[in-house]
Amino acid sequence: MFLAGINHGPVVAGVIGAQKPQYDIWGNTVNVASRMDSCGQLNRIQVTEETANLLTDAGYELECRGPTYVKGKGTLTTYFVRTPFDTKSEISK
């Protein structure tokens, strides 16, 4: 089982830490992707409306989840990416 969320947009990237350097990314894009993950459904990939538009243009099938409360962002229209693993019982949950 998994939870997955995807968003796209600008980020700030860099290396932090002197003793044990680590590469990381920051920004609103990252925060919204994290929220797509945390408020998603098991075994579904949840995306923002803007990302859904890009994926649709690229040939992916999406299912509108509808208005979804996203902490720190309010209510956003979100979508699920359709995959070969989706079943009617999982989709109806």
CSV table of N, CA and C in Angstrom, one decimal:
chain,number,residue,atom,x,y,z
A,1,MET,N,0.8,-1.2,0.0
A,1,MET,CA,0.0,0.0,0.0
A,1,MET,C,0.9,1.2,0.0
A,2,PHE,N,0.4,2.3,-0.6
A,2,PHE,CA,1.1,3.5,-0.7
A,2,PHE,C,0.2,4.8,-0.7
A,3,LEU,N,0.8,5.9,-0.4
A,3,LEU,CA,0.2,7.2,-0.6
A,3,LEU,C,1.1,8.0,-1.5
A,4,ALA,N,0.6,8.7,-2.5
A,4,ALA,CA,1.5,9.5,-3.4
A,4,ALA,C,0.8,10.7,-3.8
A,5,GLY,N,1.6,11.8,-3.8
A,5,GLY,CA,1.1,13.1,-4.2
A,5,GLY,C,2.1,13.8,-5.2
A,6,ILE,N,1.6,14.4,-6.2
A,6,ILE,CA,2.5,15.1,-7.2
A,6,ILE,C,2.0,16.5,-7.4
A,7,ASN,N,2.9,17.4,-7.5
A,7,ASN,CA,2.7,18.8,-7.8
A,7,ASN,C,3.9,19.2,-8.7
A,8,HIS,N,3.8,20.3,-9.4
A,8,HIS,CA,4.9,20.8,-10.2
A,8,HIS,C,5.0,22.3,-10.1
A,9,GLY,N,6.2,22.8,-10.3
A,9,GLY,CA,6.5,24.2,-10.2
A,9,GLY,C,7.9,24.5,-9.7
A,10,PRO,N,8.1,25.8,-9.5
A,10,PRO,CA,9.5,26.2,-9.1
A,10,PRO,C,9.8,25.8,-7.6
A,11,VAL,N,11.1,25.5,-7.4
A,11,VAL,CA,11.6,25.1,-6.1
A,11,VAL,C,13.0,25.8,-5.9
A,12,VAL,N,13.4,25.9,-4.7
A,12,VAL,CA,14.7,26.3,-4.3
A,12,VAL,C,15.5,25.1,-3.9
A,13,ALA,N,16.7,24.9,-4.4
A,13,ALA,CA,17.4,23.7,-4.1
A,13,ALA,C,18.8,24.1,-3.6
A,14,GLY,N,19.3,23.2,-2.7
A,14,GLY,CA,20.7,23.5,-2.2
A,14,GLY,C,21.2,22.4,-1.3
A,15,VAL,N,22.4,22.6,-0.8
A,15,VAL,CA,23.0,21.7,0.1
A,15,VAL,C,23.1,22.4,1.5
A,16,ILE,N,22.6,21.6,2.5
A,16,ILE,CA,22.7,22.1,3.9
A,16,ILE,C,23.5,21.2,4.7
A,17,GLY,N,24.2,21.8,5.7
A,17,GLY,CA,24.9,21.0,6.7
A,17,GLY,C,26.4,21.0,6.3
A,18,ALA,N,27.2,21.2,7.4
A,18,ALA,CA,28.7,21.2,7.2
A,18,ALA,C,29.3,19.9,7.5
A,19,GLN,N,28.9,19.2,8.5
A,19,GLN,CA,29.4,17.9,8.9
A,19,GLN,C,28.9,16.8,8.0
A,20,LYS,N,27.6,16.8,7.7
A,20,LYS,CA,27.0,15.8,6.9
A,20,LYS,C,26.1,16.5,5.8
A,21,PRO,N,26.7,17.0,4.7
A,21,PRO,CA,25.9,17.8,3.8
A,21,PRO,C,24.8,16.9,3.2
A,22,GLN,N,23.7,17.6,3.0
A,22,GLN,CA,22.5,16.9,2.4
A,22,GLN,C,21.9,17.9,1.4
A,23,TYR,N,21.5,17.3,0.2
A,23,TYR,CA,20.8,18.1,-0.8
A,23,TYR,C,19.3,18.1,-0.5
A,24,ASP,N,18.7,19.2,-0.6
A,24,ASP,CA,17.3,19.3,-0.3
A,24,ASP,C,16.6,20.3,-1.2
A,25,ILE,N,15.3,20.3,-1.3
A,25,ILE,CA,14.5,21.3,-2.1
A,25,ILE,C,13.4,21.8,-1.1
A,26,TRP,N,13.1,23.1,-1.4
A,26,TRP,CA,12.1,23.8,-0.6
A,26,TRP,C,11.2,24.6,-1.4
A,27,GLY,N,10.1,25.0,-0.9
A,27,GLY,CA,9.2,26.0,-1.5
A,27,GLY,C,7.7,25.5,-1.5
A,28,ASN,N,6.9,26.4,-2.0
A,28,ASN,CA,5.4,26.1,-2.0
A,28,ASN,C,5.1,24.8,-2.8
A,29,THR,N,5.8,24.7,-3.9
A,29,THR,CA,5.6,23.5,-4.8
A,29,THR,C,5.8,22.2,-4.0
A,30,VAL,N,6.9,22.2,-3.2
A,30,VAL,CA,7.2,21.0,-2.4
A,30,VAL,C,6.1,20.8,-1.3
A,31,ASN,N,5.7,21.9,-0.7
A,31,ASN,CA,4.7,21.8,0.4
A,31,ASN,C,3.4,21.3,-0.1
A,32,VAL,N,3.0,21.8,-1.3
A,32,VAL,CA,1.7,21.3,-1.9
A,32,VAL,C,1.8,19.8,-2.3
A,33,ALA,N,2.9,19.4,-2.8
A,33,ALA,CA,3.1,18.0,-3.2
A,33,ALA,C,3.0,17.1,-1.9
A,34,SER,N,3.6,17.6,-0.8
A,34,SER,CA,3.5,16.9,0.5
A,34,SER,C,2.0,16.8,0.9
A,35,ARG,N,1.3,17.9,0.8
A,35,ARG,CA,-0.1,17.9,1.1
A,35,ARG,C,-0.9,16.9,0.2
A,36,MET,N,-0.6,16.9,-1.0
A,36,MET,CA,-1.3,15.9,-1.9
A,36,MET,C,-1.1,14.5,-1.4
A,37,ASP,N,0.1,14.2,-0.9
A,37,ASP,CA,0.4,12.9,-0.4
A,37,ASP,C,-0.4,12.7,0.9
A,38,SER,N,-0.3,13.6,1.8
A,38,SER,CA,-0.9,13.4,3.2
A,38,SER,C,-2.4,13.4,3.2
A,39,CYS,N,-3.1,14.1,2.3
A,39,CYS,CA,-4.5,14.1,2.3
A,39,CYS,C,-5.1,13.2,1.2
A,40,GLY,N,-4.2,12.3,0.6
A,40,GLY,CA,-4.7,11.4,-0.5
A,40,GLY,C,-5.4,10.2,0.1
A,41,GLN,N,-5.6,9.2,-0.8
A,41,GLN,CA,-6.2,8.0,-0.5
A,41,GLN,C,-5.2,6.8,-0.8
A,42,LEU,N,-5.3,5.8,0.0
A,42,LEU,CA,-4.4,4.6,-0.2
A,42,LEU,C,-4.4,4.1,-1.6
A,43,ASN,N,-3.2,3.8,-2.1
A,43,ASN,CA,-3.1,3.2,-3.4
A,43,ASN,C,-3.6,4.1,-4.6
A,44,ARG,N,-3.6,5.4,-4.4
A,44,ARG,CA,-4.0,6.4,-5.4
A,44,ARG,C,-2.9,7.5,-5.5
A,45,ILE,N,-2.7,8.0,-6.7
A,45,ILE,CA,-1.8,9.1,-6.9
A,45,ILE,C,-2.6,10.4,-7.0
A,46,GLN,N,-2.5,11.3,-6.1
A,46,GLN,CA,-3.3,12.5,-6.1
A,46,GLN,C,-2.5,13.7,-6.6
A,47,VAL,N,-3.1,14.5,-7.5
A,47,VAL,CA,-2.4,15.6,-8.1
A,47,VAL,C,-3.2,16.9,-8.0
A,48,THR,N,-2.6,18.0,-8.1
A,48,THR,CA,-3.3,19.3,-8.2
A,48,THR,C,-3.9,19.5,-9.5
A,49,GLU,N,-4.8,20.5,-9.6
A,49,GLU,CA,-5.5,20.7,-10.9
A,49,GLU,C,-4.5,21.1,-12.0
A,50,GLU,N,-3.6,21.9,-11.7
A,50,GLU,CA,-2.6,22.4,-12.7
A,50,GLU,C,-1.8,21.2,-13.2
A,51,THR,N,-1.4,20.3,-12.3
A,51,THR,CA,-0.6,19.1,-12.7
A,51,THR,C,-1.5,18.2,-13.5
A,52,ALA,N,-2.8,18.1,-13.1
A,52,ALA,CA,-3.7,17.2,-13.8
A,52,ALA,C,-3.9,17.7,-15.3
A,53,ASN,N,-3.9,19.0,-15.5
A,53,ASN,CA,-4.0,19.6,-16.8
A,53,ASN,C,-2.8,19.2,-17.7
A,54,LEU,N,-1.6,19.2,-17.1
A,54,LEU,CA,-0.4,18.8,-17.8
A,54,LEU,C,-0.4,17.3,-18.1
A,55,LEU,N,-0.8,16.5,-17.2
A,55,LEU,CA,-0.9,15.1,-17.4
A,55,LEU,C,-1.9,14.7,-18.4
A,56,THR,N,-3.0,15.4,-18.4
A,56,THR,CA,-4.1,15.1,-19.4
A,56,THR,C,-3.5,15.4,-20.8
A,57,ASP,N,-2.8,16.5,-20.9
A,57,ASP,CA,-2.2,16.9,-22.2
A,57,ASP,C,-1.2,15.9,-22.7
A,58,ALA,N,-0.6,15.2,-21.7
A,58,ALA,CA,0.4,14.1,-22.0
A,58,ALA,C,-0.2,12.8,-22.2
A,59,GLY,N,-1.5,12.7,-22.2
A,59,GLY,CA,-2.2,11.4,-22.5
A,59,GLY,C,-2.6,10.6,-21.3
A,60,TYR,N,-2.4,11.1,-20.1
A,60,TYR,CA,-2.8,10.3,-18.9
A,60,TYR,C,-4.3,10.5,-18.6
A,61,GLU,N,-4.9,9.5,-18.1
A,61,GLU,CA,-6.3,9.5,-17.7
A,61,GLU,C,-6.4,9.9,-16.2
A,62,LEU,N,-7.3,10.9,-15.9
A,62,LEU,CA,-7.4,11.3,-14.5
A,62,LEU,C,-8.9,11.3,-14.1
A,63,GLU,N,-9.1,11.2,-12.8
A,63,GLU,CA,-10.4,11.2,-12.2
A,63,GLU,C,-10.5,12.4,-11.3
A,64,CYS,N,-11.5,13.2,-11.4
A,64,CYS,CA,-11.6,14.4,-10.5
A,64,CYS,C,-12.1,13.9,-9.2
A,65,ARG,N,-11.3,14.2,-8.2
A,65,ARG,CA,-11.8,13.9,-6.8
A,65,ARG,C,-12.7,15.0,-6.3
A,66,GLY,N,-12.6,16.2,-6.8
A,66,GLY,CA,-13.5,17.3,-6.4
A,66,GLY,C,-12.8,18.1,-5.4
A,67,PRO,N,-13.6,19.0,-4.7
A,67,PRO,CA,-13.0,19.9,-3.7
A,67,PRO,C,-12.5,19.1,-2.5
A,68,THR,N,-11.2,19.4,-2.2
A,68,THR,CA,-10.5,18.7,-1.2
A,68,THR,C,-9.9,19.7,-0.2
A,69,TYR,N,-10.1,19.6,1.1
A,69,TYR,CA,-9.4,20.5,2.0
A,69,TYR,C,-8.0,20.1,2.1
A,70,VAL,N,-7.1,21.1,1.9
A,70,VAL,CA,-5.7,20.9,1.9
A,70,VAL,C,-5.1,21.9,3.0
A,71,LYS,N,-4.6,21.3,4.1
A,71,LYS,CA,-4.1,22.1,5.2
A,71,LYS,C,-3.1,23.2,4.7
A,72,GLY,N,-3.4,24.4,5.1
A,72,GLY,CA,-2.6,25.6,4.8
A,72,GLY,C,-2.9,26.2,3.4
A,73,LYS,N,-3.8,25.5,2.6
A,73,LYS,CA,-4.1,26.0,1.3
A,73,LYS,C,-5.6,26.2,1.1
A,74,GLY,N,-6.4,25.7,2.0
A,74,GLY,CA,-7.8,25.8,1.9
A,74,GLY,C,-8.4,24.6,1.0
A,75,THR,N,-9.4,24.9,0.3
A,75,THR,CA,-10.1,23.9,-0.6
A,75,THR,C,-9.5,24.0,-2.0
A,76,LEU,N,-9.0,22.9,-2.5
A,76,LEU,CA,-8.5,22.8,-3.9
A,76,LEU,C,-9.2,21.7,-4.6
A,77,THR,N,-9.3,21.8,-5.9
A,77,THR,CA,-9.8,20.7,-6.7
A,77,THR,C,-8.7,19.8,-7.0
A,78,THR,N,-8.8,18.5,-6.6
A,78,THR,CA,-7.7,17.6,-6.8
A,78,THR,C,-8.2,16.5,-7.7
A,79,TYR,N,-7.2,15.7,-8.2
A,79,TYR,CA,-7.5,14.6,-9.2
A,79,TYR,C,-6.7,13.4,-8.8
A,80,PHE,N,-7.1,12.2,-9.2
A,80,PHE,CA,-6.4,11.0,-9.1
A,80,PHE,C,-5.9,10.6,-10.5
A,81,VAL,N,-4.7,10.1,-10.6
A,81,VAL,CA,-4.2,9.6,-11.8
A,81,VAL,C,-4.7,8.2,-11.9
A,82,ARG,N,-5.3,7.8,-13.0
A,82,ARG,CA,-5.8,6.5,-13.3
A,82,ARG,C,-4.6,5.6,-13.6
A,83,THR,N,-4.6,4.4,-13.1
A,83,THR,CA,-3.5,3.4,-13.3
A,83,THR,C,-4.2,2.1,-13.6
A,84,PRO,N,-3.4,1.2,-14.3
A,84,PRO,CA,-3.9,-0.2,-14.5
A,84,PRO,C,-4.2,-0.9,-13.2
A,85,PHE,N,-3.7,-0.5,-12.1
A,85,PHE,CA,-4.0,-1.2,-10.8
A,85,PHE,C,-5.3,-0.7,-10.2
A,86,ASP,N,-5.9,0.3,-10.7
A,86,ASP,CA,-7.2,0.8,-10.1
A,86,ASP,C,-8.3,-0.3,-10.3
A,87,THR,N,-9.1,-0.5,-9.3
A,87,THR,CA,-10.2,-1.4,-9.5
A,87,THR,C,-11.4,-0.6,-9.1
A,88,LYS,N,-12.6,-1.1,-9.5
A,88,LYS,CA,-13.8,-0.3,-9.2
A,88,LYS,C,-14.0,-0.2,-7.7
A,89,SER,N,-13.6,-1.2,-6.9
A,89,SER,CA,-13.8,-1.2,-5.5
A,89,SER,C,-12.8,-0.1,-4.8
A,90,GLU,N,-11.6,0.0,-5.4
A,90,GLU,CA,-10.7,1.0,-4.8
A,90,GLU,C,-11.1,2.4,-5.2
A,91,ILE,N,-11.6,2.6,-6.4
A,91,ILE,CA,-12.0,3.9,-6.9
A,91,ILE,C,-13.2,4.4,-6.1
A,92,SER,N,-14.1,3.5,-5.7
A,92,SER,CA,-15.3,4.0,-5.0
A,92,SER,C,-15.1,4.3,-3.6
A,93,LYS,N,-13.9,4.0,-3.0
A,93,LYS,CA,-13.6,4.3,-1.6
A,93,LYS,C,-13.5,5.8,-1.4
